[in-house]
Tab-separated table of C-alpha atoms in Angstrom:
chain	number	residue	atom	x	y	z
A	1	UNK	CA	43.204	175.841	116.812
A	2	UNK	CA	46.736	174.399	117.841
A	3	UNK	CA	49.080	177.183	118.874
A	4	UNK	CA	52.075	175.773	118.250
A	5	UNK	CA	55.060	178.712	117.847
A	6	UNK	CA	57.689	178.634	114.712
A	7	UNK	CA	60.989	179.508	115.453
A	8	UNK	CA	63.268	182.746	114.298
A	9	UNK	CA	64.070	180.467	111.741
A	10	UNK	CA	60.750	179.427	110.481
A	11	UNK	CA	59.730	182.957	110.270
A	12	UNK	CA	62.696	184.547	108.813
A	13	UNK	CA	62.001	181.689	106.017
A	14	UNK	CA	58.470	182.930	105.849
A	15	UNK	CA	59.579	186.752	105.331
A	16	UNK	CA	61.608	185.697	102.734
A	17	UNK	CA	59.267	183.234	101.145
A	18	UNK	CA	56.950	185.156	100.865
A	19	UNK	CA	59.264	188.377	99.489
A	20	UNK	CA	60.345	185.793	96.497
A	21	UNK	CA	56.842	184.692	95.971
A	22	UNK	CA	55.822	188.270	95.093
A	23	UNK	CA	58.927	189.371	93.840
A	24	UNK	CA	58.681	186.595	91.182
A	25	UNK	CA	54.508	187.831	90.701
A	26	UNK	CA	55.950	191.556	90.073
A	27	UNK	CA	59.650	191.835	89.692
A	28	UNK	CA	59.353	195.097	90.991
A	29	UNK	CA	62.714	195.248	92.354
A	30	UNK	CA	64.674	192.564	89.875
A	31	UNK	CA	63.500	194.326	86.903
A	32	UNK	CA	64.787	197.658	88.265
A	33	UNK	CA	68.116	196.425	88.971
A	34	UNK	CA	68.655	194.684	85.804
A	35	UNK	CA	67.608	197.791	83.633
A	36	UNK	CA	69.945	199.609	85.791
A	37	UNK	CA	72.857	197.426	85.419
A	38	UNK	CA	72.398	196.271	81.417
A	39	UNK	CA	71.979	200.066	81.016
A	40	UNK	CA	74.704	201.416	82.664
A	41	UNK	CA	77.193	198.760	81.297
A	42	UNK	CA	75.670	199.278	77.805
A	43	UNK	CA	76.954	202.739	77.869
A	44	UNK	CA	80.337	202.415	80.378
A	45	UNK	CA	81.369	199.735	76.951
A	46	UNK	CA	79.880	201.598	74.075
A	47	UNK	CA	81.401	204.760	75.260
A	48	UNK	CA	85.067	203.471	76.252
A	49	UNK	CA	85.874	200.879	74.099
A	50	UNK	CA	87.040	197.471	74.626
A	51	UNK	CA	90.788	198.142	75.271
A	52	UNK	CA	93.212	200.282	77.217
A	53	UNK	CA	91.640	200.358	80.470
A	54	UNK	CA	93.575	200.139	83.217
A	55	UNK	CA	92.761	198.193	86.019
A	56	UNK	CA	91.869	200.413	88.411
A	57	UNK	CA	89.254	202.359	86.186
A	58	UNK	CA	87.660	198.593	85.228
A	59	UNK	CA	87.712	197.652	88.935
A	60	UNK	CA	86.166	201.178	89.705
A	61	UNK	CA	83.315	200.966	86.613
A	62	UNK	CA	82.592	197.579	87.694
A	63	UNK	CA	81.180	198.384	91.332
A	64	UNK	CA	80.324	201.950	90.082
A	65	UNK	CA	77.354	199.318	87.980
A	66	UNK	CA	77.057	197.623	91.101
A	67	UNK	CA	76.572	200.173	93.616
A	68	UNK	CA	74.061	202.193	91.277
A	69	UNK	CA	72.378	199.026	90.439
A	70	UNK	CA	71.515	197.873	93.687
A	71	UNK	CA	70.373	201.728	94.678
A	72	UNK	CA	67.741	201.844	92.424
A	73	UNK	CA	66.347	198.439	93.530
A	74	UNK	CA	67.187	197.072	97.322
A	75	UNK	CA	65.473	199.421	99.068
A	76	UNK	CA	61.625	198.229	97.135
A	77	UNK	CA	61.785	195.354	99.882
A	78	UNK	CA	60.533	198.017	102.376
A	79	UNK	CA	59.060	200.463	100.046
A	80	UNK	CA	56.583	198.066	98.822
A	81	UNK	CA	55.150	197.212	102.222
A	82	UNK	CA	54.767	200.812	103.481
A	83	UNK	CA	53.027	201.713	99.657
A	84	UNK	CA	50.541	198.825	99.571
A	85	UNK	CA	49.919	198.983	103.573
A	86	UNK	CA	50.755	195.572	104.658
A	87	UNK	CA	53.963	197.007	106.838
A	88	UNK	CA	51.310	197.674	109.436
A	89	UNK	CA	49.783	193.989	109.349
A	90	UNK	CA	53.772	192.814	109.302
A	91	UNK	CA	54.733	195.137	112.477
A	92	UNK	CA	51.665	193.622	114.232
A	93	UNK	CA	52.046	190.106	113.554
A	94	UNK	CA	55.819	189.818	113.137
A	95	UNK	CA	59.171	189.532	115.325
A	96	UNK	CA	61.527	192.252	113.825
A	97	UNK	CA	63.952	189.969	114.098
A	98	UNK	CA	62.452	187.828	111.235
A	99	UNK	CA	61.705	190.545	109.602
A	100	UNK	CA	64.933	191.856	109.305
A	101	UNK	CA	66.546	188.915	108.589
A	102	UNK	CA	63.785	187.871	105.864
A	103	UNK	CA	64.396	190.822	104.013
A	104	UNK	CA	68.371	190.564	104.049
A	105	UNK	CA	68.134	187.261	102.695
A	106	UNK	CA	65.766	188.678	100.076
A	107	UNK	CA	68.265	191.605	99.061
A	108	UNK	CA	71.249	188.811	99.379
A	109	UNK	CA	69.477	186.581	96.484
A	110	UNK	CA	68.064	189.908	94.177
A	111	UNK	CA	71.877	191.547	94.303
A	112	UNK	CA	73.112	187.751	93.681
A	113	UNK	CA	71.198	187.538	90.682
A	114	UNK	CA	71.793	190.741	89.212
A	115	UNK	CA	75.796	190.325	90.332
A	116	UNK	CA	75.773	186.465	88.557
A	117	UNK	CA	73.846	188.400	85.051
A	118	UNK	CA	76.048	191.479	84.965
A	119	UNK	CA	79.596	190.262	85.880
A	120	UNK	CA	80.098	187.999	82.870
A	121	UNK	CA	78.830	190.755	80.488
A	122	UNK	CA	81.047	193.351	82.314
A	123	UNK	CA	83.810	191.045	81.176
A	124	UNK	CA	82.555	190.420	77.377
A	125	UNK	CA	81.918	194.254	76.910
A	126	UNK	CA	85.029	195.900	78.594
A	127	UNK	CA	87.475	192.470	77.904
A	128	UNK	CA	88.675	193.259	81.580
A	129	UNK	CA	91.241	190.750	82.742
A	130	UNK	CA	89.724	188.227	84.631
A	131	UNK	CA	92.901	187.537	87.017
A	132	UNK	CA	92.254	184.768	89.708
A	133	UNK	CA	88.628	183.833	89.545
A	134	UNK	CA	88.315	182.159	93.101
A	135	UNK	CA	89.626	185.286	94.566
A	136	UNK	CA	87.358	187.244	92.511
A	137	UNK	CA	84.433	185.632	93.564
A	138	UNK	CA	85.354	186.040	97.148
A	139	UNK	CA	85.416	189.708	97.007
A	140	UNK	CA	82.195	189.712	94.995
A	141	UNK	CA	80.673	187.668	97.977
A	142	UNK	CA	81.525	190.001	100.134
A	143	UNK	CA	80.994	192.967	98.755
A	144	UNK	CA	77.494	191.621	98.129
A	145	UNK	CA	76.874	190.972	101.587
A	146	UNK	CA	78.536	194.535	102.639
A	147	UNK	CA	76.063	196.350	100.280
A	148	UNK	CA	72.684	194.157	101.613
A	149	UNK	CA	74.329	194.609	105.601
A	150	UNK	CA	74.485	198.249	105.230
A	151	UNK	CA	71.495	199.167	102.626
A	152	UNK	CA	68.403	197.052	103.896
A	153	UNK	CA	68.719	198.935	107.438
A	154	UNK	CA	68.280	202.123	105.559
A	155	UNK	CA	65.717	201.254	102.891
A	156	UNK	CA	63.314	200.198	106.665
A	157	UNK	CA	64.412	204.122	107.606
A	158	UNK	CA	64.080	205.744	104.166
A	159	UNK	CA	60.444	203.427	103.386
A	160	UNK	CA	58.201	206.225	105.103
A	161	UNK	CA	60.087	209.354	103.441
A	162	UNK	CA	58.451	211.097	100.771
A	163	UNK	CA	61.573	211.818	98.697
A	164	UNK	CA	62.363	207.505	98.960
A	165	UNK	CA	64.811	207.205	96.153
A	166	UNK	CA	67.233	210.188	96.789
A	167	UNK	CA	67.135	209.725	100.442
A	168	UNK	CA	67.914	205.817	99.820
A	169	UNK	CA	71.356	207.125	98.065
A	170	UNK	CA	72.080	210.005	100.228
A	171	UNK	CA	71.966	208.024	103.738
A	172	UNK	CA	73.779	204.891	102.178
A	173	UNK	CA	76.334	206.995	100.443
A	174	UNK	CA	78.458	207.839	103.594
A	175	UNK	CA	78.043	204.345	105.088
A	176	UNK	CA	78.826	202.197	101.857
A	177	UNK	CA	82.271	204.966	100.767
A	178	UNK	CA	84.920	202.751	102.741
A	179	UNK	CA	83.210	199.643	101.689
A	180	UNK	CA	83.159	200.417	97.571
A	181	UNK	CA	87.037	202.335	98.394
A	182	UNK	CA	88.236	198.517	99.249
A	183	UNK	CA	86.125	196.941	97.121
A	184	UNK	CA	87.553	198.998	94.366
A	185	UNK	CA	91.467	198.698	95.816
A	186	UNK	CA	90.850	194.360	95.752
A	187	UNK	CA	89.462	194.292	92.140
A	188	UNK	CA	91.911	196.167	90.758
A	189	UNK	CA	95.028	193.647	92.873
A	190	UNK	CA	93.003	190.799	91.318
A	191	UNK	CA	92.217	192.264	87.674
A	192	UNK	CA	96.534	192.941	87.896
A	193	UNK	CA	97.159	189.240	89.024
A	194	UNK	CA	98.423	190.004	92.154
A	195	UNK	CA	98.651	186.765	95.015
A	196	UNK	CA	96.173	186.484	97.494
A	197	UNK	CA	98.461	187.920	100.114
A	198	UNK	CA	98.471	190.696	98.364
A	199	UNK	CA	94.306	191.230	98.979
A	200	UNK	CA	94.647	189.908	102.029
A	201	UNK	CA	93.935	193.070	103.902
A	202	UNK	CA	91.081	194.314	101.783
A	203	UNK	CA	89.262	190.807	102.266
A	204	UNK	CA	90.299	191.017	106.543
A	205	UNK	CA	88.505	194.553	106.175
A	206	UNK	CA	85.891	193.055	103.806
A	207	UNK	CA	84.549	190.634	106.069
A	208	UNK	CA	84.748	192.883	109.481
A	209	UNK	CA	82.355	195.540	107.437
A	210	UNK	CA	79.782	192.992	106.541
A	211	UNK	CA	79.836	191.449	110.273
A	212	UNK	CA	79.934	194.567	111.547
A	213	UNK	CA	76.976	196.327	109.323
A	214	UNK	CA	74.452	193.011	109.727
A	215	UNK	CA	75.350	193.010	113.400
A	216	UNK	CA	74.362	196.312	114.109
A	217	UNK	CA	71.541	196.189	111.726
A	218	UNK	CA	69.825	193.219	113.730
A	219	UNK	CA	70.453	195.087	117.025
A	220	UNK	CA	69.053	198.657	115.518
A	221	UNK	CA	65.982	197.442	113.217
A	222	UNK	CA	63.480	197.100	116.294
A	223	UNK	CA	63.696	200.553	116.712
A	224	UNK	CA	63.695	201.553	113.134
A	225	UNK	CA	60.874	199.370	112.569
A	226	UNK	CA	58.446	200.221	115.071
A	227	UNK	CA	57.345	203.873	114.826
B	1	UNK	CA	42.421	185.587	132.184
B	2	UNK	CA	43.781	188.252	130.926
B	3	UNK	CA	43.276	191.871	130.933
B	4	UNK	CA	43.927	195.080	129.042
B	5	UNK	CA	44.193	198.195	131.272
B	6	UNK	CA	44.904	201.532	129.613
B	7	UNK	CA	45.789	204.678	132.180
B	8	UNK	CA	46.045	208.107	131.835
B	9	UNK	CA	46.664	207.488	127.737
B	10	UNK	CA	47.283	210.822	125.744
B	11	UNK	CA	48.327	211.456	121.939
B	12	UNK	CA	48.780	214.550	120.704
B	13	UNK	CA	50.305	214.966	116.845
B	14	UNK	CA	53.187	217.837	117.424
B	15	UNK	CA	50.806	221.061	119.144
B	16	UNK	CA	47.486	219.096	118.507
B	17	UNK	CA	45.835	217.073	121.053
B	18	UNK	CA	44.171	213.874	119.738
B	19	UNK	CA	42.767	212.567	123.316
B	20	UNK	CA	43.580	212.599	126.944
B	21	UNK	CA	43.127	210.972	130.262
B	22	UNK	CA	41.585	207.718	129.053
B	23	UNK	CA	41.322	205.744	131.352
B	24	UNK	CA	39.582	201.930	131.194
B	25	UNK	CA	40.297	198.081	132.350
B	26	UNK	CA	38.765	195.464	130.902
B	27	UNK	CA	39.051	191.503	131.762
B	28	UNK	CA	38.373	188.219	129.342
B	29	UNK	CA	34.854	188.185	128.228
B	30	UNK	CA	34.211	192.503	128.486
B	31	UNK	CA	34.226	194.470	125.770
B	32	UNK	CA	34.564	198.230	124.553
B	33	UNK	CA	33.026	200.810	122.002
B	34	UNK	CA	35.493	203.451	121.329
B	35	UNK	CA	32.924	206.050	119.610
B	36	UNK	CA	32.889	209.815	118.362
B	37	UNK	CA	32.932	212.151	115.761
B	38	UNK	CA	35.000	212.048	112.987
B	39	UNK	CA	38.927	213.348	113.309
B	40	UNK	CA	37.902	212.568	117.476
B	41	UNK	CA	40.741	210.084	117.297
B	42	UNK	CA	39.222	206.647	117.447
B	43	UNK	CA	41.865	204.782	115.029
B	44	UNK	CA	44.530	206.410	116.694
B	45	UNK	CA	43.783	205.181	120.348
B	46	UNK	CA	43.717	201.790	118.732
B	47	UNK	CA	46.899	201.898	117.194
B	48	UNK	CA	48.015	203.390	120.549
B	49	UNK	CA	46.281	200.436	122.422
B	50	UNK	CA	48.299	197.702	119.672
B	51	UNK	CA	51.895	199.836	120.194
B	52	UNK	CA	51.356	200.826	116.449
B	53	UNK	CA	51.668	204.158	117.951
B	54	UNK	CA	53.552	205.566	121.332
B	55	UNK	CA	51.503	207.620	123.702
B	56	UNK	CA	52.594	211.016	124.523
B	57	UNK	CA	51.266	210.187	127.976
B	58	UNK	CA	50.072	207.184	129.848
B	59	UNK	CA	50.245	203.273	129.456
B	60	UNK	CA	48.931	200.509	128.118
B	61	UNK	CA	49.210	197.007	129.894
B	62	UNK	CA	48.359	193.375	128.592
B	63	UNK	CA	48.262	190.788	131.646
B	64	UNK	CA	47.574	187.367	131.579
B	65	UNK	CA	46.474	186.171	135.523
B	66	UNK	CA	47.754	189.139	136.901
B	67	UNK	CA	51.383	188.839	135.433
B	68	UNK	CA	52.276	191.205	132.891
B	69	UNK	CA	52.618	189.545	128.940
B	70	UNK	CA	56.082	190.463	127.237
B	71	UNK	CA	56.036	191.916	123.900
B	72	UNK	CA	56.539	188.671	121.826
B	73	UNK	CA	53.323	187.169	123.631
B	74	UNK	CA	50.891	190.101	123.452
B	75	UNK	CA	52.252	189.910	119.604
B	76	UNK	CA	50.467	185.967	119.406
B	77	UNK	CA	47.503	186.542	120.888
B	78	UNK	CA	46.374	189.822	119.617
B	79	UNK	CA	44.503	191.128	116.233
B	80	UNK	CA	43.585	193.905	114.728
B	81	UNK	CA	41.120	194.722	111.875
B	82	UNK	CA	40.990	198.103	110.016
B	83	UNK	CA	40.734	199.532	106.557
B	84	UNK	CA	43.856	200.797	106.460
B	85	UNK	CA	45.346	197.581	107.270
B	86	UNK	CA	46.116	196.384	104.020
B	87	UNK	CA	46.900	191.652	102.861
B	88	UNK	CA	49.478	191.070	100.339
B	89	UNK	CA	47.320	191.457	96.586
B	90	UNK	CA	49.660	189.305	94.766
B	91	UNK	CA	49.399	186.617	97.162
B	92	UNK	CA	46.348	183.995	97.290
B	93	UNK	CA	43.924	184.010	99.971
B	94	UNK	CA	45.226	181.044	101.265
B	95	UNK	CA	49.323	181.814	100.985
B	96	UNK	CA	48.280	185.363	103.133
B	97	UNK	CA	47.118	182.754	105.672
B	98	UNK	CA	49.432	180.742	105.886
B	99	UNK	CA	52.034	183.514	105.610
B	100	UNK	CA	50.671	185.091	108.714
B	101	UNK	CA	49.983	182.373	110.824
B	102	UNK	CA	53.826	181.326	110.816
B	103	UNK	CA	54.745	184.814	111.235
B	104	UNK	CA	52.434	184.654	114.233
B	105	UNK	CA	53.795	181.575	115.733
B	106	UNK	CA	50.487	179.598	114.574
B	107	UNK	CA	50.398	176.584	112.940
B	108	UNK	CA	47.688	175.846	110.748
B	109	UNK	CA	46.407	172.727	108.487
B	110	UNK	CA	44.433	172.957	105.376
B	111	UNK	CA	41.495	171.882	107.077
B	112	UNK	CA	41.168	174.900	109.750
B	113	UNK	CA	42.190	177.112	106.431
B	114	UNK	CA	39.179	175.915	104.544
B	115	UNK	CA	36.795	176.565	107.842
B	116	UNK	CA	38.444	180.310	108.007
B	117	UNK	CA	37.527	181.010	104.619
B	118	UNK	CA	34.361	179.656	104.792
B	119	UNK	CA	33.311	180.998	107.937
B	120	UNK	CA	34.004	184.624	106.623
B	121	UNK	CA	31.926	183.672	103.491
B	122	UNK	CA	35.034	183.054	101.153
B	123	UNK	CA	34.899	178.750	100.995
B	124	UNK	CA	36.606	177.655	97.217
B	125	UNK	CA	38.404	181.488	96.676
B	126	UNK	CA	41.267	180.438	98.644
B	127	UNK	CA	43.482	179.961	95.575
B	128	UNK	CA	42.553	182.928	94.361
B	129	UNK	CA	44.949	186.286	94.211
B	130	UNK	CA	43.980	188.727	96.497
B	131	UNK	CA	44.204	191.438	93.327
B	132	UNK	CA	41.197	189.925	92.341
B	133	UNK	CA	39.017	190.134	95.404
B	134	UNK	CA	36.348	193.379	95.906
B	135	UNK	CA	37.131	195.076	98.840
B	136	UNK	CA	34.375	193.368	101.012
B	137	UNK	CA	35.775	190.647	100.087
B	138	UNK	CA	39.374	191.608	101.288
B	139	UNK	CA	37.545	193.009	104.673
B	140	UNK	CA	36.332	189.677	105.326
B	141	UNK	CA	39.632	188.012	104.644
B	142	UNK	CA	40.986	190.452	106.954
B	143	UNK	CA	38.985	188.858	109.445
B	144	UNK	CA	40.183	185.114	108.645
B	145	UNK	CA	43.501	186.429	109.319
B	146	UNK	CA	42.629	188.301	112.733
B	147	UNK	CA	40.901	184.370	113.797
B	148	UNK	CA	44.110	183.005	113.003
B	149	UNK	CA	45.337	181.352	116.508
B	150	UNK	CA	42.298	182.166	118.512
B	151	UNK	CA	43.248	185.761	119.441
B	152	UNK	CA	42.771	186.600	123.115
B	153	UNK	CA	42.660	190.223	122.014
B	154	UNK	CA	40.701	191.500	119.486
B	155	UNK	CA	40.832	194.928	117.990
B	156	UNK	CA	38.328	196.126	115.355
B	157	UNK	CA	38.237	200.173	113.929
B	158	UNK	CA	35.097	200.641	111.872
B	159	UNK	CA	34.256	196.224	111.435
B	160	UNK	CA	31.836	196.739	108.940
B	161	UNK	CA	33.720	199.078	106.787
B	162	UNK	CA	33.660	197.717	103.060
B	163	UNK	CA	30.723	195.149	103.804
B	164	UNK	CA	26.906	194.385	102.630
B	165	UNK	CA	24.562	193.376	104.580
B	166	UNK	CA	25.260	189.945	104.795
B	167	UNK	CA	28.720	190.722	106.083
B	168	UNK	CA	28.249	193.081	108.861
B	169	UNK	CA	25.537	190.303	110.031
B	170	UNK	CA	28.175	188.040	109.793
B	171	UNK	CA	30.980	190.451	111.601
B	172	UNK	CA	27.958	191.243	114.331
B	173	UNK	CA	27.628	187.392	115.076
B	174	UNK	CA	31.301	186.958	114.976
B	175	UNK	CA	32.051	189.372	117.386
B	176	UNK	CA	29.175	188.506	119.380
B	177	UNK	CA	31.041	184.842	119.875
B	178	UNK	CA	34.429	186.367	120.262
B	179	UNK	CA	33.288	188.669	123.166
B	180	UNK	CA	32.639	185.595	124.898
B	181	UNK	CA	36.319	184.058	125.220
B	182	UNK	CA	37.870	187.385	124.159
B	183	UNK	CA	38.601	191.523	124.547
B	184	UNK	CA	37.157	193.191	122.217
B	185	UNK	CA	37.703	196.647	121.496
B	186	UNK	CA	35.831	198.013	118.110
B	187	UNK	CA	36.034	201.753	117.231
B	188	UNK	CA	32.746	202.578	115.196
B	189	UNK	CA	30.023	204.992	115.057
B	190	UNK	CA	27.171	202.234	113.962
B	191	UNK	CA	24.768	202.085	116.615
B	192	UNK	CA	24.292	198.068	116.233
B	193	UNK	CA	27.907	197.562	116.530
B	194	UNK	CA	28.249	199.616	119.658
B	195	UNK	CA	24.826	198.091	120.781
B	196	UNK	CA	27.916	195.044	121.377
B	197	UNK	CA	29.903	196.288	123.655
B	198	UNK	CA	29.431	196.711	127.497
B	199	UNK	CA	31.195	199.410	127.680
B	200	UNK	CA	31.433	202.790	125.992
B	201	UNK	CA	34.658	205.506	125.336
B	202	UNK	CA	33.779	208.370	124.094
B	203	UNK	CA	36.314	210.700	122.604
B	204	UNK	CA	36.103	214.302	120.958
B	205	UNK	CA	34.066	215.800	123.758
């Protein structure tokens, strides 16, 4: 049989390929989020009404959905291969590399999905100001890639813990506070109408913590990964 | 040629000791039965021996004429076959093949797919989901996906775990063919399938 080798690329694509193909079979972890999120925004708008927020609580509610959201459902991506037993045919067969990288992409396009359902019903059911919606989607780009960088490095930690769902908050918590602080502080300049000068240090900060966390995540998830 | 040399290996789970002091070498074309009783530790010096699992003691080396292979290598042209080691259910036969032969840095046509499956007994199930499939039937899939790439090493704990009668025939003639171009290292207690190797660990005593 030809032995002809794939690149990091190929096999990244693979990871992820095949994470979507049984992610579509299951929707373990879409149909987690989404409960989550519809939930949780069902009751933040029933519960509050429609007017007199102020800006800063609507920013904070909105990633408060987020963040909670993507707790209960990024970390299945490694949960589900150490509870059906095909982690150890992955560790054996795979580069972490693409591994890592396959399963960041995967966590990218499930938080995408839930962010692109969510976001316009945060708006219908709180009638938040939508301020400047090129700079809002900037900061919801980033923050999405902040939350995947930091969180898929610690679902591959948390995967062979008993107590996975707890420990998947508790260990993200600390790492994902300075993150959701800006995050917060930018939706609430954009929700007022403030310029883009204005965010222009939140985004700076936004970008360095998603460089920063995927960086380091690529460079730690060998030894996370194996044993 | 290559050659798998294990020296002075030891595991030992926090104060218990699994094994010690094995010691073996073998060359392209050798093989080894790891036997013993049960809870002697014969799945765990395999997973040692695949870097599943860090000795407490010792080393493991994969060569290929004399040079020593780097990780990414000994990754290509190594298997591993066990019950524990679990395909994807909600993928087809044919998508886990194809899934871990580019993971593997194989490429593979439809063609040598359809001879996989039906050399392990499984010709027109390819398109089937794995969900569906008894668990012989997975254990022989298992062992499509170990021929993927023509493995130089191959690692088997317990081969005809899950199988009739037919199968473990068909794992015996398999290995007896692989154990011609290959290592082989199976971990059983079945006196047939250690009647294939050359050589003999014994562990637990």
């Amino acid at each position: 049989m030809p032995s002809k080798s794939a690149g990091l690329a190929g096999r990244t694509f693979a990871v992820y390929a095949k994470d979507i193909r049984l992610e579509l079979r299951t929707r373990y972890g879409l149909n987690a989020i989404l409960m989550f999120g519809i939930t949780t925004l069902a009751v933040v708008s029933f519960s509050l009404g429609q007017s007199g927020l102020s800006p800063k609580l609507l920013a904070a509610l909105f990633w408060i959905i987020i963040f909670f959201s993507a707790m209960s459902g990024l970390a299945q991506v490694f949960i589900r291969e150490e509870e059906s037993g095909t982690a150890l045919a992955l560790r054996l067969t795979a580069d972490p590399d693409a591994i890592y990288l396959g399963k960041l992409f995967f966590n990218l396009t499930l938080l995408s999905v839930m962010v692109v359902i969510i976001t316009p019903l945060f708006f219908i059911f709180t009638d938040a100001p939508a301020g400047n919606v090129g700079r809002f989607v900037v900061v919801l780009v980033l923050g999405v890639l902040g939350l995947c960088g930091a969180t898929t490095l610690v679902a591959a930690i948390i995967a062979k813990a008993s107590v996975k769902g707890a420990l998947f908050s508790v260990l993200s918590f600390p790492i994902l506070v300075p993150l959701l602080i800006t995050l917060t502080a930018a939706t609430e300049k954009i929700f007022d109408g403030l310029t883009f000068t204005s965010v222009s240090a939140e985004l700076q900060f936004l970008t360095a913590y998603a460089v920063v966390m995927i960086t380091a995540s690529v460079l730690l998830f060998k030894f996370v990964w194996q044993e | 040629m290559y050659t798998l040399k294990a020296s002075q290996l030891a595991k030992r789970f926090g104060a218990r000791k699994v094994f010690s002091d094995i010691d073996f070498q073998l060359h392209t074309g050798q093989s080894l039965a790891v036997v013993g009783p049960n809870g002697s530790g014969k799945s765990t010096l395999l997973k040692v021996l695949v870097s599943l699992l860090r000795p407490a003691r010792g080393r493991v080396e994969y060569a290929e004429d004399g040079r020593p292979m780097d990780e990414t290598t000994i990754r290509n042209r190594l298997s591993f076959v066990a019950p524990y080691l679990n395909l994807y259910d909600h993928l087809t036969a044919e998508e886990n093949l194809r899934f871990f032969c580019t993971v593997g840095g194989h490429r593979v046509t439809g063609k040598e797919i359809n001879g996989l499956l039906a050399g392990v007994g499984l010709e027109g199930r390819g398109h089937d989901l794995v969900d569906g499939y008894s668990s012989g039937m997975k254990q022989r899939l298992k062992y499509a996906v170990a021929l993927l790439g023509d493995p130089d090493f191959l690692f088997l704990d317990e081969p005809g775990s899950n199988l009739d009668e037919q199968g473990r025939e068909m794992i015996r003639a398999l290995i007896e063919k692989r154990r011609q171009s290959s290592i082989v290292v199976i971990a059983t207690n079945e006196p047939q399938e250690v009647g294939l190797a050359e050589q003999i660990c014994r562990l637990g005593g």
